Coordinates of C-alpha atoms and ligand atoms in Angstrom, one line a residue:
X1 CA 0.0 0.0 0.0
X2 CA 1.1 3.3 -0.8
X3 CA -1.5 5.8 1.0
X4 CA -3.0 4.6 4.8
X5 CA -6.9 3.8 5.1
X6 CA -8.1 6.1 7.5
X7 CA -9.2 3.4 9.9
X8 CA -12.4 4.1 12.3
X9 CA -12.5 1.7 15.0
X10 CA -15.9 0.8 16.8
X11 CA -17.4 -0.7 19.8
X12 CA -19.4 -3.8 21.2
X13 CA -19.3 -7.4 19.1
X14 CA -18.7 -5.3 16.1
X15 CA -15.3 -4.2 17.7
X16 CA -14.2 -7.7 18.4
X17 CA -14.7 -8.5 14.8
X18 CA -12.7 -5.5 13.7
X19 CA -9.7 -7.1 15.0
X20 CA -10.1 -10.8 14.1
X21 CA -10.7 -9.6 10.3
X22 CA -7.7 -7.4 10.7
X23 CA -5.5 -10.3 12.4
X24 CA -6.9 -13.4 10.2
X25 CA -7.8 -12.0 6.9
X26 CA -5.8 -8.8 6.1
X27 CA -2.2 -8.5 8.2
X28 CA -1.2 -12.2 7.2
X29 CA -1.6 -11.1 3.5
X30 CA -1.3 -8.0 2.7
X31 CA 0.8 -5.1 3.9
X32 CA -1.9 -3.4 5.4
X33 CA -1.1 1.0 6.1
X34 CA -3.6 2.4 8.3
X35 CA -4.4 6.0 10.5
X36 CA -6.3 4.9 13.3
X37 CA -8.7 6.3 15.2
X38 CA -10.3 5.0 18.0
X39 CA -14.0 6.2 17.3
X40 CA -15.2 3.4 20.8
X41 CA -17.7 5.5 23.0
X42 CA -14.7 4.9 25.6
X43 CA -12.5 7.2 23.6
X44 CA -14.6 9.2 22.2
X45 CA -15.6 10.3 25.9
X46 CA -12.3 11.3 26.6
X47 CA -11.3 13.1 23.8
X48 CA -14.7 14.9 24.0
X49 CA -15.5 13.3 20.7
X50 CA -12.8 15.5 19.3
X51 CA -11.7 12.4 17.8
X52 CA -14.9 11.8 15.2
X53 CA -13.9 15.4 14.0
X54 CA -10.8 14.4 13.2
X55 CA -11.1 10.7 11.7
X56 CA -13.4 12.9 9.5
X57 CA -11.1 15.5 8.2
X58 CA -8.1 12.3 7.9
X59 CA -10.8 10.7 5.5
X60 CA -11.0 14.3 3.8
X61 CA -7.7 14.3 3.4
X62 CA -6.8 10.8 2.4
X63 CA -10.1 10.3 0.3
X64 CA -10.6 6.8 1.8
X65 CA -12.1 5.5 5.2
X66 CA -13.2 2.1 6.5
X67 CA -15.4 2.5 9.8
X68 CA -16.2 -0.4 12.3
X69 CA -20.2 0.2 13.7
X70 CA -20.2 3.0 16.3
X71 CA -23.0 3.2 19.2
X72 CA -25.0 6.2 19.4
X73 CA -25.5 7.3 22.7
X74 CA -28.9 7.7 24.5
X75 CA -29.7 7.7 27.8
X76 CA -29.2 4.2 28.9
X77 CA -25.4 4.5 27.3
X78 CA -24.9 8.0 29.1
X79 CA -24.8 5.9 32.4
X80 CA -23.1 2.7 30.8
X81 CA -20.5 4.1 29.8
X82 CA -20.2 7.5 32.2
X83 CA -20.2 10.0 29.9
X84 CA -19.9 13.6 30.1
X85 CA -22.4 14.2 27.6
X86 CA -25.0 12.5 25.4
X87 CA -22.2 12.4 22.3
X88 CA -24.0 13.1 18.6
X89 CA -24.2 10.4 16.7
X90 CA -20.5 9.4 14.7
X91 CA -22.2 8.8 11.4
X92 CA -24.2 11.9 11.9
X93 CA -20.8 14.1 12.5
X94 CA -19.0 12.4 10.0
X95 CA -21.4 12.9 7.2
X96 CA -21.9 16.2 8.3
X97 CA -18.4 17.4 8.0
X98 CA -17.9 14.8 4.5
X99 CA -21.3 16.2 2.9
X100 CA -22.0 13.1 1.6
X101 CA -24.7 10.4 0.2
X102 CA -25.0 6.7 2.0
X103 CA -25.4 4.1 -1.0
X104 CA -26.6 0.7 0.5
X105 CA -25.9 -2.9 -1.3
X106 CA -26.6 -6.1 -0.3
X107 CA -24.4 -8.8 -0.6
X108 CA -25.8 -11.6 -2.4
X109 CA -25.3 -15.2 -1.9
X110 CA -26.5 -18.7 -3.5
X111 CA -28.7 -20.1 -0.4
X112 CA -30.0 -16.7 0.4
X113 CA -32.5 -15.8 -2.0
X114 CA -34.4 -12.8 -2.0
X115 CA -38.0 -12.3 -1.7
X116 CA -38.7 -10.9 -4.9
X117 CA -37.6 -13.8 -7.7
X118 CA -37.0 -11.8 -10.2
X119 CA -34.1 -9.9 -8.5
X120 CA -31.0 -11.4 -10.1
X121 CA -28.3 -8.9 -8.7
X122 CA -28.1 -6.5 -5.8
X123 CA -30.2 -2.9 -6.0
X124 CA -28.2 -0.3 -4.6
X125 CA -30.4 2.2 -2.5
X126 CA -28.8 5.8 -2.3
X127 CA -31.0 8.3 -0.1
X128 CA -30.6 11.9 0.0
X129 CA -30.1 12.2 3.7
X130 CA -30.9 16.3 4.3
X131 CA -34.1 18.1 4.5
X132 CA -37.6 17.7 3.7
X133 CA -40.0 16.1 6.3
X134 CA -37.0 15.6 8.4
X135 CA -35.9 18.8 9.2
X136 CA -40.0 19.9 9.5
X137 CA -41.7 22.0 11.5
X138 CA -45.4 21.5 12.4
X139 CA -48.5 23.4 13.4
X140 CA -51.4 21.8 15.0
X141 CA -54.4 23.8 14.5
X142 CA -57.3 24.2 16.5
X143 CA -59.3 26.4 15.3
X144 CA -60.9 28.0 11.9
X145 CA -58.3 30.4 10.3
X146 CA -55.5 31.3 7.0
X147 CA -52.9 29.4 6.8
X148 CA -49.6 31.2 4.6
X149 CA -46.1 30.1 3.1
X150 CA -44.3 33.0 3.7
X151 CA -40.5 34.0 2.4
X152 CA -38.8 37.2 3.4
X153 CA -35.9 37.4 1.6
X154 CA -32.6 39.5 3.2
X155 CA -33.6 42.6 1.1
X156 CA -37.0 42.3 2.3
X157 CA -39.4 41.4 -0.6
X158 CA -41.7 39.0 0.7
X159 CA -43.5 36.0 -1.4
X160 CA -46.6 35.0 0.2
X161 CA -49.1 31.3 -1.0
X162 CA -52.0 30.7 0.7
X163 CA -52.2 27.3 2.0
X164 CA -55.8 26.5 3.1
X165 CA -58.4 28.7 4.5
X166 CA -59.3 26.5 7.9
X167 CA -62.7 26.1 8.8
X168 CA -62.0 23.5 11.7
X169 CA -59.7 21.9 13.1
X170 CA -56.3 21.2 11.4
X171 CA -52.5 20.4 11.0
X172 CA -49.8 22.4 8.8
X173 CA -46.2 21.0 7.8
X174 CA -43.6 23.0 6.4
X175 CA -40.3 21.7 4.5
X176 CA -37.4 22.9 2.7
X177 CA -34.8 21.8 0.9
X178 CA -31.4 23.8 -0.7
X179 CA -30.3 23.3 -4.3
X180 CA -27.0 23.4 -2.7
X181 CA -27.6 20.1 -1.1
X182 CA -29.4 18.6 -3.9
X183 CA -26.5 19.1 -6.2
X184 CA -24.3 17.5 -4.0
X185 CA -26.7 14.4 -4.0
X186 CA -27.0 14.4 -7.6
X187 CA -23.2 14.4 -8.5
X188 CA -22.8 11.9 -5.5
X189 CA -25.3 9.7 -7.4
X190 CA -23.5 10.2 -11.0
X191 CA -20.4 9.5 -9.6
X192 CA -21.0 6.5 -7.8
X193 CA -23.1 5.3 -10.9
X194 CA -20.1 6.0 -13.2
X195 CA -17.8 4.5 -10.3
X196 CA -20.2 1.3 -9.9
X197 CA -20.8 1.1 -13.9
X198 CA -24.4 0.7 -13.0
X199 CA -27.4 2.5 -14.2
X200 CA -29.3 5.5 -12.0
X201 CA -32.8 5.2 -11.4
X202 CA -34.5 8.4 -9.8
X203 CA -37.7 9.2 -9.2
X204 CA -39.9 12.0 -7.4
X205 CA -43.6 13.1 -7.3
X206 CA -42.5 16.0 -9.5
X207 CA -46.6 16.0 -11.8
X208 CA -48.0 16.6 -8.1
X209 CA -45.1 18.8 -6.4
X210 CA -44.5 21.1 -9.2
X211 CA -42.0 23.5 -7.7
X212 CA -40.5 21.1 -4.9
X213 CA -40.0 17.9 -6.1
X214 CA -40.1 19.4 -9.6
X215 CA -36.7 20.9 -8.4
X216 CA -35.2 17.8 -8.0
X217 CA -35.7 16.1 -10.8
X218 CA -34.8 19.4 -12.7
X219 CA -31.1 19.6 -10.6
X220 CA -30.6 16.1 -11.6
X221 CA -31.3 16.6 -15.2
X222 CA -28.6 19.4 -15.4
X223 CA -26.1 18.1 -13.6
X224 CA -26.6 14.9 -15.8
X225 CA -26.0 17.4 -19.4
X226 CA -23.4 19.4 -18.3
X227 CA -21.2 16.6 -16.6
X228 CA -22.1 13.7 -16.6
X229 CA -24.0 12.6 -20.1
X230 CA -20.7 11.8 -22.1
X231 CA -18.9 10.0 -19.2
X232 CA -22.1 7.7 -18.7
X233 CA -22.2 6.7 -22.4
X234 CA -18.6 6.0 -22.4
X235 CA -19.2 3.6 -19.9
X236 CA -22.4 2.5 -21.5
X237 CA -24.5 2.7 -18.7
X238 CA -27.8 5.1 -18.6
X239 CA -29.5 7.4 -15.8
X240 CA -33.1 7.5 -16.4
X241 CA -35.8 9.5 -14.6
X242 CA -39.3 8.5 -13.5
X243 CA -42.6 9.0 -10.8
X244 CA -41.5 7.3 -8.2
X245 CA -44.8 5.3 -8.7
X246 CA -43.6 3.7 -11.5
X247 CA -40.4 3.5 -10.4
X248 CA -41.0 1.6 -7.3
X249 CA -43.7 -1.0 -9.6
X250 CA -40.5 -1.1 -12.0
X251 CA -38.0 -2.1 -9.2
X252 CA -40.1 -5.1 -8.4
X253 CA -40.3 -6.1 -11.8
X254 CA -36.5 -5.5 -12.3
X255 CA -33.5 -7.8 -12.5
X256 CA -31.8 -5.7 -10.2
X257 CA -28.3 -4.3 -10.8
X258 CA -28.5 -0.6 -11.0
X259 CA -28.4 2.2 -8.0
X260 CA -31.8 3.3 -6.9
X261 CA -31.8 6.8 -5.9
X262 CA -34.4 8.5 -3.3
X263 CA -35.5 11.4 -1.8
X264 CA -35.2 11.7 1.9
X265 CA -38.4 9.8 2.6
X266 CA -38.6 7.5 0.2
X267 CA -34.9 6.3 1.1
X268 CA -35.7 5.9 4.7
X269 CA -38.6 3.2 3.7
X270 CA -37.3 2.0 0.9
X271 CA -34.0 0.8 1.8
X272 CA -35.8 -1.0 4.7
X273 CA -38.2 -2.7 1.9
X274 CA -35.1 -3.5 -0.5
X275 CA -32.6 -4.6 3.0
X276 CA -35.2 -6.9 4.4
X277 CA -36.5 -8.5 0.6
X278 CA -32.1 -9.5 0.3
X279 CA -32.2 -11.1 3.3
X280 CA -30.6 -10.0 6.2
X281 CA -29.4 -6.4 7.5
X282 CA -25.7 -8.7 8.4
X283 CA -25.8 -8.9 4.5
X284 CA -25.9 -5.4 3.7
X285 CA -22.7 -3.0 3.0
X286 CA -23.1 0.5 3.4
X287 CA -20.5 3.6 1.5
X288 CA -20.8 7.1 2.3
X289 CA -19.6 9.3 -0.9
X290 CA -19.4 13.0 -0.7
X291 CA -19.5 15.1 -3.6
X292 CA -15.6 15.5 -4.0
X293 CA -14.9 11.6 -3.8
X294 CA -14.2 10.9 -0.2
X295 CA -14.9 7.5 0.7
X296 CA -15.9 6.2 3.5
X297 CA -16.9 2.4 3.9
X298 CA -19.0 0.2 6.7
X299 CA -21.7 -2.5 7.6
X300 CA -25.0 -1.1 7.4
X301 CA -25.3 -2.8 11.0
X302 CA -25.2 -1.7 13.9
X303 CA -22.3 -3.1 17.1
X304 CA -24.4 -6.1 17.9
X305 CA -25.2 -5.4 21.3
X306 CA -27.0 -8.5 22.7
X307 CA -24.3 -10.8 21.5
X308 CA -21.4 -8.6 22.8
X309 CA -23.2 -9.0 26.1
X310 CA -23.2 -13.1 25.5
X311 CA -19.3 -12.6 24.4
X312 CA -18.2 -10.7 27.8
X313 CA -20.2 -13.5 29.8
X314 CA -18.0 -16.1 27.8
X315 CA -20.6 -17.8 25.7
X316 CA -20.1 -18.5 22.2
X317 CA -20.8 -15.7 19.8
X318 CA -22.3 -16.7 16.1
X319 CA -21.9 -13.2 15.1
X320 CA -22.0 -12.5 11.2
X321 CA -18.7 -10.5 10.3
X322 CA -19.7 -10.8 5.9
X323 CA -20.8 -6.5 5.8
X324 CA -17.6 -5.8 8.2
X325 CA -15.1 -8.1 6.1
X326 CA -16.8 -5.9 2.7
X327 CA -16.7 -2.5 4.6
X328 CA -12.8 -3.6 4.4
X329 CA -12.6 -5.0 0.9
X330 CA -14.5 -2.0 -0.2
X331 CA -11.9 0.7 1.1
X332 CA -8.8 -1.8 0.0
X333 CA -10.2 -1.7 -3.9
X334 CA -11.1 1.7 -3.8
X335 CA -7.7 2.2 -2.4
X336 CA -5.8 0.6 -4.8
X337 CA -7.9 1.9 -7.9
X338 CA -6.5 5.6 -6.6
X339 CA -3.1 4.2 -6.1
X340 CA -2.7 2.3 -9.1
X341 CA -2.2 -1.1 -6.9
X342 CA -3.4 -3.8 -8.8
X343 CA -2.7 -6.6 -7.0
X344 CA -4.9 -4.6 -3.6
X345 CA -7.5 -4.8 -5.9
X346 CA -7.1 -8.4 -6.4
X347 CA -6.4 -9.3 -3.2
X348 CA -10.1 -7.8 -1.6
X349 CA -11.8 -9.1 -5.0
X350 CA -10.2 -12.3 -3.8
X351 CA -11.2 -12.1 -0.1
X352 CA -14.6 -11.1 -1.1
X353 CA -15.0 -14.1 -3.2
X354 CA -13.7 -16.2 -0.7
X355 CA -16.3 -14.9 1.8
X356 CA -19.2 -16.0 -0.6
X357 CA -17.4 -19.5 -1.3
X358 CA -17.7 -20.2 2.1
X359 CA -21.0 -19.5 3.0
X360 CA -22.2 -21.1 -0.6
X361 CA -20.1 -24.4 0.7
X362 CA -22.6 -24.2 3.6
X363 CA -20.2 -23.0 6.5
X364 CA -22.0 -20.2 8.0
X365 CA -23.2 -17.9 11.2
X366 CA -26.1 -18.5 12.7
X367 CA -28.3 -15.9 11.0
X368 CA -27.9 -17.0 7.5
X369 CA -28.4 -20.8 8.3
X370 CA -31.9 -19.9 9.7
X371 CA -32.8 -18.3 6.2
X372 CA -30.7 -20.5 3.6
X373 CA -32.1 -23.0 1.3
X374 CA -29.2 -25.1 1.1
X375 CA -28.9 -28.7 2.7
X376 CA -26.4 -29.8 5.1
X377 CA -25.6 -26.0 6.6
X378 CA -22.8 -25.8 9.5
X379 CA -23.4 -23.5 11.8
X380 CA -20.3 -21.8 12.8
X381 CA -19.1 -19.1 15.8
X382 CA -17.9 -15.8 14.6
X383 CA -14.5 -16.8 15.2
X384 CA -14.7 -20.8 13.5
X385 CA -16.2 -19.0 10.4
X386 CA -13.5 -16.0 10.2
X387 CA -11.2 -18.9 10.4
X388 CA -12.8 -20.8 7.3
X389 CA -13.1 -17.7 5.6
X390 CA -9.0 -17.9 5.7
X391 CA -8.6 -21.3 4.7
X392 CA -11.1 -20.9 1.3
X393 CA -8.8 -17.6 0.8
X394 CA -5.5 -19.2 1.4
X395 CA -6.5 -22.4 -0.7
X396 CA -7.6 -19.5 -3.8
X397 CA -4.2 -17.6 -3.3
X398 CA -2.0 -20.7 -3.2
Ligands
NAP1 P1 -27.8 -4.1 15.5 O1 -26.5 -3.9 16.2 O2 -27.8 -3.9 14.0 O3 -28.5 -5.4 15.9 C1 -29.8 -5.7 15.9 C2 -30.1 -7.2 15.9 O4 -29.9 -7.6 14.5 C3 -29.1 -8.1 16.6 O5 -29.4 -8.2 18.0 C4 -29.1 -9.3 15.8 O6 -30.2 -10.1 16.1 C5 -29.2 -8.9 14.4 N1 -27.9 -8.6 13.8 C6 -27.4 -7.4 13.4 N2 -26.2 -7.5 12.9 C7 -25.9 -8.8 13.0 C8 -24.7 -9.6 12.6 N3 -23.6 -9.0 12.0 N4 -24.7 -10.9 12.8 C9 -25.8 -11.5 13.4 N5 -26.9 -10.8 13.8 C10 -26.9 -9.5 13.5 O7 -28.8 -2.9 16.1 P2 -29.1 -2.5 17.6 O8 -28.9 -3.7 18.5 O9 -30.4 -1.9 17.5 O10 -28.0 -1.4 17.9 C11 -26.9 -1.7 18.7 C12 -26.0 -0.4 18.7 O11 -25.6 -0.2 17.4 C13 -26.7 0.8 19.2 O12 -26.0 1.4 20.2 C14 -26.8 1.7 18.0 O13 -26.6 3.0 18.3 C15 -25.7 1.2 17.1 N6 -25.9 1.4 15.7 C16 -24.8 1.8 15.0 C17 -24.8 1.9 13.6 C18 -23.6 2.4 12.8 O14 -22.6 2.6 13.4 N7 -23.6 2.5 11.6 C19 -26.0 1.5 12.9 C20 -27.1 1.1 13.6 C21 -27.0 1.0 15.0 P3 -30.3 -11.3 17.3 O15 -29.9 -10.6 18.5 O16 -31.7 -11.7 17.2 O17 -29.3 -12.3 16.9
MG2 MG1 -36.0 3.4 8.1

């Protein structure tokens, strides 16, 4: 390696796995270069969670991170763990300061089919994650009255819309969304398509929401014709716009294989409809990609709690480490693709491949044998399956 990974370290089950992957399936084969950052709540207490700021700005300034699942403290962790504060969410601080869109993929595997037949290859799900309904405010309303959208701008001109004369009770929502932010998305989107060589779907209620959602699809187009329409037929792949009515009766009749991108909302429940129709959330990878190409890779999972509690009591684990091990193979391709490092590239195609051969030769974690269709499963511990990861990998390298 010529560049270090920015390396985010985690907490709980997920933090155990971290280092078996790390000891069994990376340091014996490659010469692994890594900043690390030690993003456990532990540390992040005592550095104030200065330390998420700056695992942030090291992936800014490296352009590629690989993060182990983080807790997000509420109350309950607050006395857990003794902390000074009720610490902001890593992912939330990290995406914050990298501006960036999450694209989600399942990993598929023969034995694990998913719900919908027709799906032949993963569908990406990328989901604008600022604004609209989520950033909302609300007005319950109890009695008749005028209800106004009202804008005054900094030179103060005013624009004014009625929105419904009350004649009873009522509720109000107001949302907004910057173009500034929707750009970003969009070129996120493009890039990762181009990145991926996978198609873009998109879709918004843009006949119904003829200024708002209009605005998207609009922003999207643009950025498409001035920088992105050449590059996509060069690499013969297409971005195509639709309702997200017919988009969403299109998925289901799909083959899968392209990246699916959605609106706020529409992300949110979507990617729990597409994550759960795969098979399993331990199945599902997870990138971050800002604007300007920073990557950041992880599990879509979260640390595993309940069986980090059965670990620490010193029962066996059967914890699935497959999104972890891809978070890592993600960041070493993407890694070597900017460094020119062929043989990275083939090394985490190779470890990737012999993660799926393992599981497809029926040696698996408990999760995935309770959902396979193949005969004659073994069900394995985390660290007996990490282990026969290595031996399918060391068998394909030798
Ligand atoms: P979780 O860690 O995703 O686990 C929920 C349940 O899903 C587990 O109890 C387990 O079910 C199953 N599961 C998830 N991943 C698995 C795997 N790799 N192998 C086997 N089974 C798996 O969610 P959570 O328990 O709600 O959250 C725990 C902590 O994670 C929280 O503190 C939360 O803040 C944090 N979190 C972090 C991230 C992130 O960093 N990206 C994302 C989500 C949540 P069984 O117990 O039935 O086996
Ligand atoms: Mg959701």
């Amino acid at each position: 390696m010529k560049t270090p990974l920015v390396e985010m370290d985690g907490d709980e089950m997920t933090r155990i796995l971290w280092k078996m992957i790390k000891d069994e399936l990376l340091l014996p084969f490659i010469d692994l270069k890594t900043e690390y950052y030690d993003l456990g709540l532990k540390h992040r207490n005592e550095t104030d969670d200065k330390v998420t700021t700056e695992s942030a700005q090291a992936a800014k300034k490296y352009g590629v991170a690989v993060k182990c699942a983080t807790i997000t403290p509420n109350a309950e962790r607050v006395a857990e763990y003794k902390l000074k504060e009720m610490w902001k969410s890593p992912n939330g601080t990290i995406r914050a300061i990298l501006d960036g869109t999450v694209f989600r993929t399942p990993i598929v595997v023969k034995g694990i089919e998913p719900c919908v037949r027709n799906w032949e290859r993963p569908i990406t799900l990328a989901r604008h994650a600022y604004g609209d309904v989520y950033k909302n405010t609300e007005i319950r309303v109890n009695k008749p009255g005028k209800a106004e959208l009202l804008f005054t701008a900094k030179d103060g001109t005013q624009t004014r819309e009625l929105i419904h004369e009350f004649t009873g009770p009522g509720i109000l929502q107001g949302i907004h969304n910057t173009e500034a932010s929707i750009r970003s998305f969009a070129k996120s989107c493009f890039n990762y398509a181009l990145d991926t060589r996978q198609d873009l779907w998109f879709g918004t209620k843009d006949t119904i929401s003829k200024k708002y959602d209009h605005c998207f699809k609009d922003i999207f187009q643009a950025v498409f014709e001035a920088e992105c329409r050449e590059a996509f037929e060069k690499a013969g792949i297409t971005y195509f716009y639709t309702l997200i009515d017919d988009a969403v009766a299109r998925v289901m009749k799909s083959k899968g294989g392209f990246i699916w991108a959605c609106k706020n909302y529409d992300g949110d429940v979507m990617s729990d409809m597409i994550s759960s129709a795969f098979g399993s959330l331990a199945m599902m990878t997870s990138v971050l990609v800002s604007p300007d190409g920073v990557y950041e890779y992880e599990a879509a999972h979260g640390t595993v709690q309940r069986h980090y509690y059965k670990y620490l009591a010193g029962e066996e684990t059967s914890t699935n480490s497959v999104a972890t091990i891809f978070a890592w193979t993600g960041a070493l391709r993407k890694r070597g693709e900017l460094d020119k490092l062929p043989s990275l590239c083939e090394f985490a195609d190779k470890l990737e491949k012999a993660t799926i051969g393992t599981i497809e030769s029926g040696r698996m974690t408990k999760d995935l044998a309770l959902i396979s269709s193949l005969q004659n499963v073994t069900v394995l511990n985390s660290e007996e399956f990490i282990r026969e990861i290595r031996s399918t990998l060391e068998a394909s390298l030798s």
